[in-house]
Amino acid sequence: MSKHSALNTFGRSANPAFTRGFEANTQSLPLSEQMTLDGAVNKTGILLSLCFTGAIIGWNIPSLIIPAAITGFILAMVTIFRSKEKAGSTAPLYALAQGIALGGITLTYENQFDGIAIQAIGLTFGILASLLICYKSGLIKPTENLKLMVGAGIGGIFILYMVSFVMSFFGAGISLLSPTNGSLMSIGLSIGIVCIASLSLVLDFDYIEEGVEKGLPKYMEWYGAFSLMVTLVWLYLEILRLLSKIRSR
Amino acid sequence: MNSIIFGGLAVLSLFVFFNLGKVKASKKQTDRDNRINRFGKKKPDNIIEGESEEVIDEDK
């Protein structure tokens, strides 16, 4: 029996082990509609520019800190849980709102410690670039274990922040989180949080890289850039707090 | 001096990010068995390279 007649008689294999994973290929997007590294990096650039613009506004009008922070938080939740497809419109607004909040917060720190803002900006981008080099060269390899470790760390930090937030309603708080607490324990905690935030950057790089390899739709460029921005904003705030603790010693 | 050093670090880092970010990660990073699989299996390419071979029906 020839190969062709066998195929005609028995048909193509219906074994799911052979067909699974290839189903997605039938819906694969044209190259022009797939996300690219160029697109994700350029969109991160747009979000960073908007964040800097917002920071100038926030620096000059510090009273906008709380409304901008709340708006940014809501926009982040909408982007993450409601509409990844609309990240192209929510992510720029998020970057602008967070920029305004960061500008005001930075001014508050700068009034206490002269020159702290430029140190925090330099260190944040320094960590971004050095971890990107480590990731691209394969020096740091994101695995499921790393993802679990970072996830657990973020969960722990989130609980700590929430407890501190609730305690603040009763006039109390966790002194270790205070930006003016220069004890070694407090500085150690801040260094730990900065490490977790930095490792989150590596997971973001891997998310974008894998998205490009798997040919995800174009809007995921915005989502990838948004993920990077969220981590960068968090990292910047933690570095500001760490520097403030060190200067308080 | 403080501003020049940290300002320079920020500018240099951004330059590295915008250039290196557009480059694909090394094989050492991408060809691993223990990679995080977030989006399922990789889609196969539409173009299959190979040689064609004439099939002769021996039953005839």
Short mmCIF file of C-alpha atoms in Angstrom, two decimals:
data_model
loop_
_atom_site.label_atom_id
_atom_site.label_comp_id
_atom_site.label_asym_id
_atom_site.label_seq_id
_atom_site.Cartn_x
_atom_site.Cartn_y
_atom_site.Cartn_z
CA MET A 1 0.00 0.00 0.00
CA SER A 2 1.40 3.36 -0.90
CA LYS A 3 1.81 6.19 1.60
CA HIS A 4 -0.94 8.16 -0.15
CA SER A 5 -3.47 5.35 -0.17
CA ALA A 6 -2.78 4.61 3.51
CA LEU A 7 -3.53 8.25 4.29
CA ASN A 8 -6.70 8.10 2.21
CA THR A 9 -7.84 4.86 3.89
CA PHE A 10 -7.11 5.68 7.54
CA GLY A 11 -7.13 9.44 7.44
CA ARG A 12 -4.86 11.74 9.47
CA SER A 13 -4.04 10.80 13.06
CA ALA A 14 -6.70 11.77 15.57
CA ASN A 15 -4.35 11.09 18.49
CA PRO A 16 -4.53 14.22 20.66
CA ALA A 17 -0.85 13.79 21.53
CA PHE A 18 -0.04 14.53 17.91
CA THR A 19 -2.61 17.18 17.20
CA ARG A 20 -2.49 19.19 20.45
CA GLY A 21 -0.56 22.40 20.13
CA PHE A 22 -0.99 22.49 16.39
CA GLU A 23 -4.60 23.65 16.70
CA ALA A 24 -3.38 27.08 17.67
CA ASN A 25 -1.47 27.28 14.42
CA THR A 26 -4.69 27.41 12.44
CA GLN A 27 -5.41 30.74 14.11
CA SER A 28 -1.85 32.08 13.90
CA LEU A 29 -1.63 35.79 13.16
CA PRO A 30 0.10 37.39 10.19
CA LEU A 31 3.61 38.61 11.08
CA SER A 32 2.52 42.27 10.94
CA GLU A 33 -0.04 41.61 13.69
CA GLN A 34 2.34 39.81 16.05
CA MET A 35 4.19 41.48 18.92
CA THR A 36 7.87 42.27 18.44
CA LEU A 37 10.78 43.16 20.74
CA ASP A 38 11.17 46.49 18.92
CA GLY A 39 7.52 47.34 19.54
CA ALA A 40 7.66 46.41 23.24
CA VAL A 41 10.84 48.45 23.84
CA ASN A 42 9.50 51.47 21.90
CA LYS A 43 6.25 51.36 23.86
CA THR A 44 8.21 51.19 27.13
CA GLY A 45 9.99 54.34 25.91
CA ILE A 46 6.63 56.05 25.33
CA LEU A 47 5.42 55.07 28.82
CA LEU A 48 8.69 56.30 30.40
CA SER A 49 8.34 59.65 28.60
CA LEU A 50 4.77 60.00 29.84
CA CYS A 51 5.90 59.09 33.36
CA PHE A 52 8.59 61.81 33.26
CA THR A 53 6.05 64.33 31.94
CA GLY A 54 3.72 63.39 34.79
CA ALA A 55 6.58 63.66 37.28
CA ILE A 56 7.22 67.28 36.22
CA ILE A 57 3.52 68.05 36.84
CA GLY A 58 3.56 66.24 40.21
CA TRP A 59 6.78 67.99 41.24
CA ASN A 60 5.13 71.39 40.66
CA ILE A 61 1.69 70.45 42.08
CA PRO A 62 2.37 68.01 44.98
CA SER A 63 -1.27 68.13 46.13
CA LEU A 64 -2.08 65.79 43.22
CA ILE A 65 -0.20 62.84 44.81
CA ILE A 66 -3.20 61.04 46.34
CA PRO A 67 -5.71 61.46 43.44
CA ALA A 68 -3.01 60.47 40.92
CA ALA A 69 -1.94 57.42 42.95
CA ILE A 70 -5.56 56.23 43.29
CA THR A 71 -6.20 56.80 39.55
CA GLY A 72 -3.02 54.91 38.70
CA PHE A 73 -4.00 52.02 40.96
CA ILE A 74 -7.48 51.76 39.40
CA LEU A 75 -6.02 51.90 35.87
CA ALA A 76 -3.51 49.17 36.77
CA MET A 77 -6.28 46.91 38.12
CA VAL A 78 -8.41 47.53 35.01
CA THR A 79 -5.46 46.69 32.72
CA ILE A 80 -4.51 43.53 34.62
CA PHE A 81 -7.92 42.05 35.39
CA ARG A 82 -10.35 43.51 32.84
CA SER A 83 -8.85 44.34 29.48
CA LYS A 84 -5.37 43.38 28.34
CA GLU A 85 -6.56 44.18 24.82
CA LYS A 86 -7.12 47.82 25.80
CA ALA A 87 -3.66 48.19 27.40
CA GLY A 88 -2.85 50.55 24.52
CA SER A 89 -5.17 53.16 26.03
CA THR A 90 -4.98 52.35 29.76
CA ALA A 91 -1.18 51.90 30.02
CA PRO A 92 -0.29 55.48 28.86
CA LEU A 93 -2.87 56.93 31.28
CA TYR A 94 -1.43 54.73 34.05
CA ALA A 95 2.12 55.95 33.29
CA LEU A 96 0.98 59.60 33.35
CA ALA A 97 -0.95 59.17 36.63
CA GLN A 98 1.89 57.28 38.32
CA GLY A 99 4.34 59.90 37.05
CA ILE A 100 2.32 62.66 38.76
CA ALA A 101 2.26 60.67 42.01
CA LEU A 102 5.99 59.87 41.79
CA GLY A 103 6.85 63.53 41.11
CA GLY A 104 5.10 64.63 44.30
CA ILE A 105 6.56 61.78 46.40
CA THR A 106 10.06 62.49 45.06
CA LEU A 107 9.71 66.17 46.00
CA THR A 108 8.80 65.15 49.58
CA TYR A 109 11.97 63.01 49.85
CA GLU A 110 14.11 65.62 48.09
CA ASN A 111 13.06 68.28 50.63
CA GLN A 112 14.39 66.02 53.40
CA PHE A 113 17.50 64.63 51.66
CA ASP A 114 19.11 66.78 49.00
CA GLY A 115 20.07 64.90 45.81
CA ILE A 116 18.19 61.69 46.71
CA ALA A 117 16.00 61.82 43.58
CA ILE A 118 18.82 61.65 41.04
CA GLN A 119 20.47 58.84 43.04
CA ALA A 120 17.23 56.82 43.01
CA ILE A 121 16.68 57.43 39.27
CA GLY A 122 20.28 56.44 38.45
CA LEU A 123 20.10 53.29 40.56
CA THR A 124 16.70 52.25 39.17
CA PHE A 125 17.82 52.50 35.54
CA GLY A 126 21.20 51.02 36.46
CA ILE A 127 19.48 47.92 37.86
CA LEU A 128 17.21 47.79 34.78
CA ALA A 129 20.16 47.82 32.35
CA SER A 130 22.39 45.43 34.31
CA LEU A 131 19.60 42.88 34.75
CA LEU A 132 18.73 43.17 31.05
CA ILE A 133 22.35 42.35 30.19
CA CYS A 134 22.28 39.41 32.63
CA TYR A 135 19.00 38.16 31.13
CA LYS A 136 19.95 38.51 27.46
CA SER A 137 23.30 36.81 28.01
CA GLY A 138 21.66 33.94 29.90
CA LEU A 139 23.46 34.69 33.17
CA ILE A 140 20.14 34.79 35.03
CA LYS A 141 17.70 32.09 33.93
CA PRO A 142 14.05 32.57 34.87
CA THR A 143 12.52 29.20 35.83
CA GLU A 144 9.27 28.08 37.47
CA ASN A 145 11.15 27.99 40.80
CA LEU A 146 12.30 31.60 40.40
CA LYS A 147 8.74 32.60 39.49
CA LEU A 148 7.40 30.84 42.61
CA MET A 149 10.06 32.43 44.80
CA VAL A 150 9.37 35.95 43.49
CA GLY A 151 5.60 35.36 43.70
CA ALA A 152 5.90 34.24 47.34
CA GLY A 153 8.12 37.24 48.11
CA ILE A 154 5.67 39.69 46.52
CA GLY A 155 2.82 38.05 48.45
CA GLY A 156 4.69 38.45 51.76
CA ILE A 157 5.56 42.09 51.03
CA PHE A 158 1.93 42.79 50.03
CA ILE A 159 0.67 41.37 53.36
CA LEU A 160 3.26 43.45 55.26
CA TYR A 161 2.14 46.63 53.46
CA MET A 162 -1.54 45.84 54.05
CA VAL A 163 -0.99 45.24 57.79
CA SER A 164 0.92 48.53 58.00
CA PHE A 165 -1.87 50.31 56.06
CA VAL A 166 -4.60 48.99 58.38
CA MET A 167 -2.51 49.80 61.48
CA SER A 168 -2.12 53.38 60.24
CA PHE A 169 -5.89 53.91 60.79
CA PHE A 170 -5.31 53.30 64.52
CA GLY A 171 -2.34 55.63 64.73
CA ALA A 172 0.19 52.79 64.70
CA GLY A 173 2.45 51.30 62.06
CA ILE A 174 5.34 48.93 61.37
CA SER A 175 8.47 50.89 62.27
CA LEU A 176 10.63 48.70 60.00
CA LEU A 177 8.83 50.19 56.98
CA SER A 178 9.35 53.79 58.08
CA PRO A 179 11.63 55.72 55.66
CA THR A 180 13.33 57.41 58.62
CA ASN A 181 14.18 54.15 60.43
CA GLY A 182 17.92 53.74 59.87
CA SER A 183 18.32 50.49 61.85
CA LEU A 184 20.16 47.59 60.24
CA MET A 185 17.02 45.42 60.35
CA SER A 186 15.03 48.07 58.52
CA ILE A 187 17.73 48.60 55.88
CA GLY A 188 18.06 44.81 55.47
CA LEU A 189 14.31 44.53 54.87
CA SER A 190 14.47 47.29 52.25
CA ILE A 191 17.39 45.58 50.48
CA GLY A 192 15.37 42.34 50.43
CA ILE A 193 12.37 44.14 48.91
CA VAL A 194 14.61 45.82 46.28
CA CYS A 195 16.01 42.36 45.37
CA ILE A 196 12.50 40.92 44.92
CA ALA A 197 11.46 43.93 42.79
CA SER A 198 14.64 43.54 40.70
CA LEU A 199 13.96 39.84 40.09
CA SER A 200 10.45 40.79 38.97
CA LEU A 201 12.12 42.77 36.18
CA VAL A 202 13.78 39.55 34.95
CA LEU A 203 10.38 37.84 34.86
CA ASP A 204 9.02 40.80 32.85
CA PHE A 205 11.87 40.51 30.31
CA ASP A 206 11.14 36.80 29.97
CA TYR A 207 7.40 37.47 29.58
CA ILE A 208 8.08 39.82 26.66
CA GLU A 209 10.66 37.50 25.08
CA GLU A 210 8.34 34.50 25.27
CA GLY A 211 5.40 36.54 23.98
CA VAL A 212 7.42 37.47 20.89
CA GLU A 213 8.51 33.84 20.34
CA LYS A 214 4.93 32.56 20.60
CA GLY A 215 3.62 35.24 18.22
CA LEU A 216 1.17 36.92 20.61
CA PRO A 217 -1.02 39.72 19.21
CA LYS A 218 0.30 43.27 18.82
CA TYR A 219 -1.57 44.70 21.84
CA MET A 220 0.60 42.51 24.10
CA GLU A 221 3.47 44.91 23.33
CA TRP A 222 1.57 47.49 25.37
CA TYR A 223 0.84 44.95 28.07
CA GLY A 224 4.51 43.91 28.27
CA ALA A 225 5.59 47.57 28.47
CA PHE A 226 2.94 48.16 31.13
CA SER A 227 4.27 45.22 33.21
CA LEU A 228 7.77 46.70 33.03
CA MET A 229 6.46 50.12 34.09
CA VAL A 230 4.62 48.69 37.11
CA THR A 231 7.81 46.97 38.29
CA LEU A 232 9.97 50.04 37.59
CA VAL A 233 7.63 52.30 39.59
CA TRP A 234 7.72 49.85 42.50
CA LEU A 235 11.52 49.48 42.29
CA TYR A 236 12.00 53.27 42.20
CA LEU A 237 9.83 53.79 45.30
CA GLU A 238 11.68 51.06 47.20
CA ILE A 239 15.07 52.50 46.25
CA LEU A 240 13.90 55.95 47.42
CA ARG A 241 12.87 54.41 50.75
CA LEU A 242 16.16 52.48 51.06
CA LEU A 243 18.27 55.56 50.34
CA SER A 244 16.22 57.57 52.81
CA LYS A 245 16.85 54.94 55.53
CA ILE A 246 20.57 54.91 54.79
CA ARG A 247 20.73 58.73 54.93
CA SER A 248 18.82 58.69 58.24
CA ARG A 249 21.59 56.74 59.98
CA MET B 1 29.34 65.64 41.32
CA ASN B 2 26.64 63.36 42.77
CA SER B 3 24.16 64.52 40.12
CA ILE B 4 26.65 64.04 37.27
CA ILE B 5 27.52 60.46 38.28
CA PHE B 6 23.95 59.26 38.85
CA GLY B 7 22.56 61.28 35.94
CA GLY B 8 25.21 59.75 33.68
CA LEU B 9 24.38 56.28 35.01
CA ALA B 10 20.68 56.85 34.20
CA VAL B 11 21.40 58.06 30.64
CA LEU B 12 23.86 55.22 29.96
CA SER B 13 21.44 52.64 31.36
CA LEU B 14 18.59 53.93 29.21
CA PHE B 15 20.87 53.80 26.15
CA VAL B 16 21.70 50.15 26.97
CA PHE B 17 18.01 49.33 27.52
CA PHE B 18 16.82 50.82 24.23
CA ASN B 19 19.56 49.10 22.23
CA LEU B 20 19.94 45.75 23.95
CA GLY B 21 16.20 45.42 24.58
CA LYS B 22 15.60 45.03 20.84
CA VAL B 23 18.09 42.19 20.52
CA LYS B 24 16.89 38.61 20.89
CA ALA B 25 18.13 36.77 24.00
CA SER B 26 21.04 34.34 23.59
CA LYS B 27 20.53 30.65 22.75
CA LYS B 28 21.74 29.88 26.27
CA GLN B 29 18.63 31.67 27.52
CA THR B 30 16.04 30.54 24.98
CA ASP B 31 17.06 26.90 24.36
CA ARG B 32 16.43 25.54 27.82
CA ASP B 33 14.21 22.72 29.08
CA ASN B 34 13.29 24.51 32.30
CA ARG B 35 11.84 27.68 30.76
CA ILE B 36 8.60 29.12 32.13
CA ASN B 37 5.81 28.06 29.77
CA ARG B 38 3.18 30.80 30.03
CA PHE B 39 1.47 30.65 26.64
CA GLY B 40 1.49 26.94 25.74
CA LYS B 41 3.55 25.20 23.09
CA LYS B 42 5.40 27.07 20.40
CA LYS B 43 3.54 27.35 17.13
CA PRO B 44 5.27 25.50 14.31
CA ASP B 45 6.44 27.53 11.32
CA ASN B 46 4.24 27.53 8.24
CA ILE B 47 7.19 26.92 5.94
CA ILE B 48 8.62 23.41 6.15
CA GLU B 49 12.03 22.98 4.59
CA GLY B 50 12.99 19.62 3.12
CA GLU B 51 13.30 17.57 -0.01
CA SER B 52 10.36 16.25 -2.00
CA GLU B 53 10.31 12.62 -3.00
CA GLU B 54 8.22 10.93 -5.68
CA VAL B 55 6.03 8.13 -4.33
CA ILE B 56 5.75 5.08 -6.56
CA ASP B 57 2.67 2.95 -6.07
CA GLU B 58 4.10 -0.61 -6.05
CA ASP B 59 0.69 -2.34 -6.09
CA LYS B 60 0.03 -1.39 -9.68
#
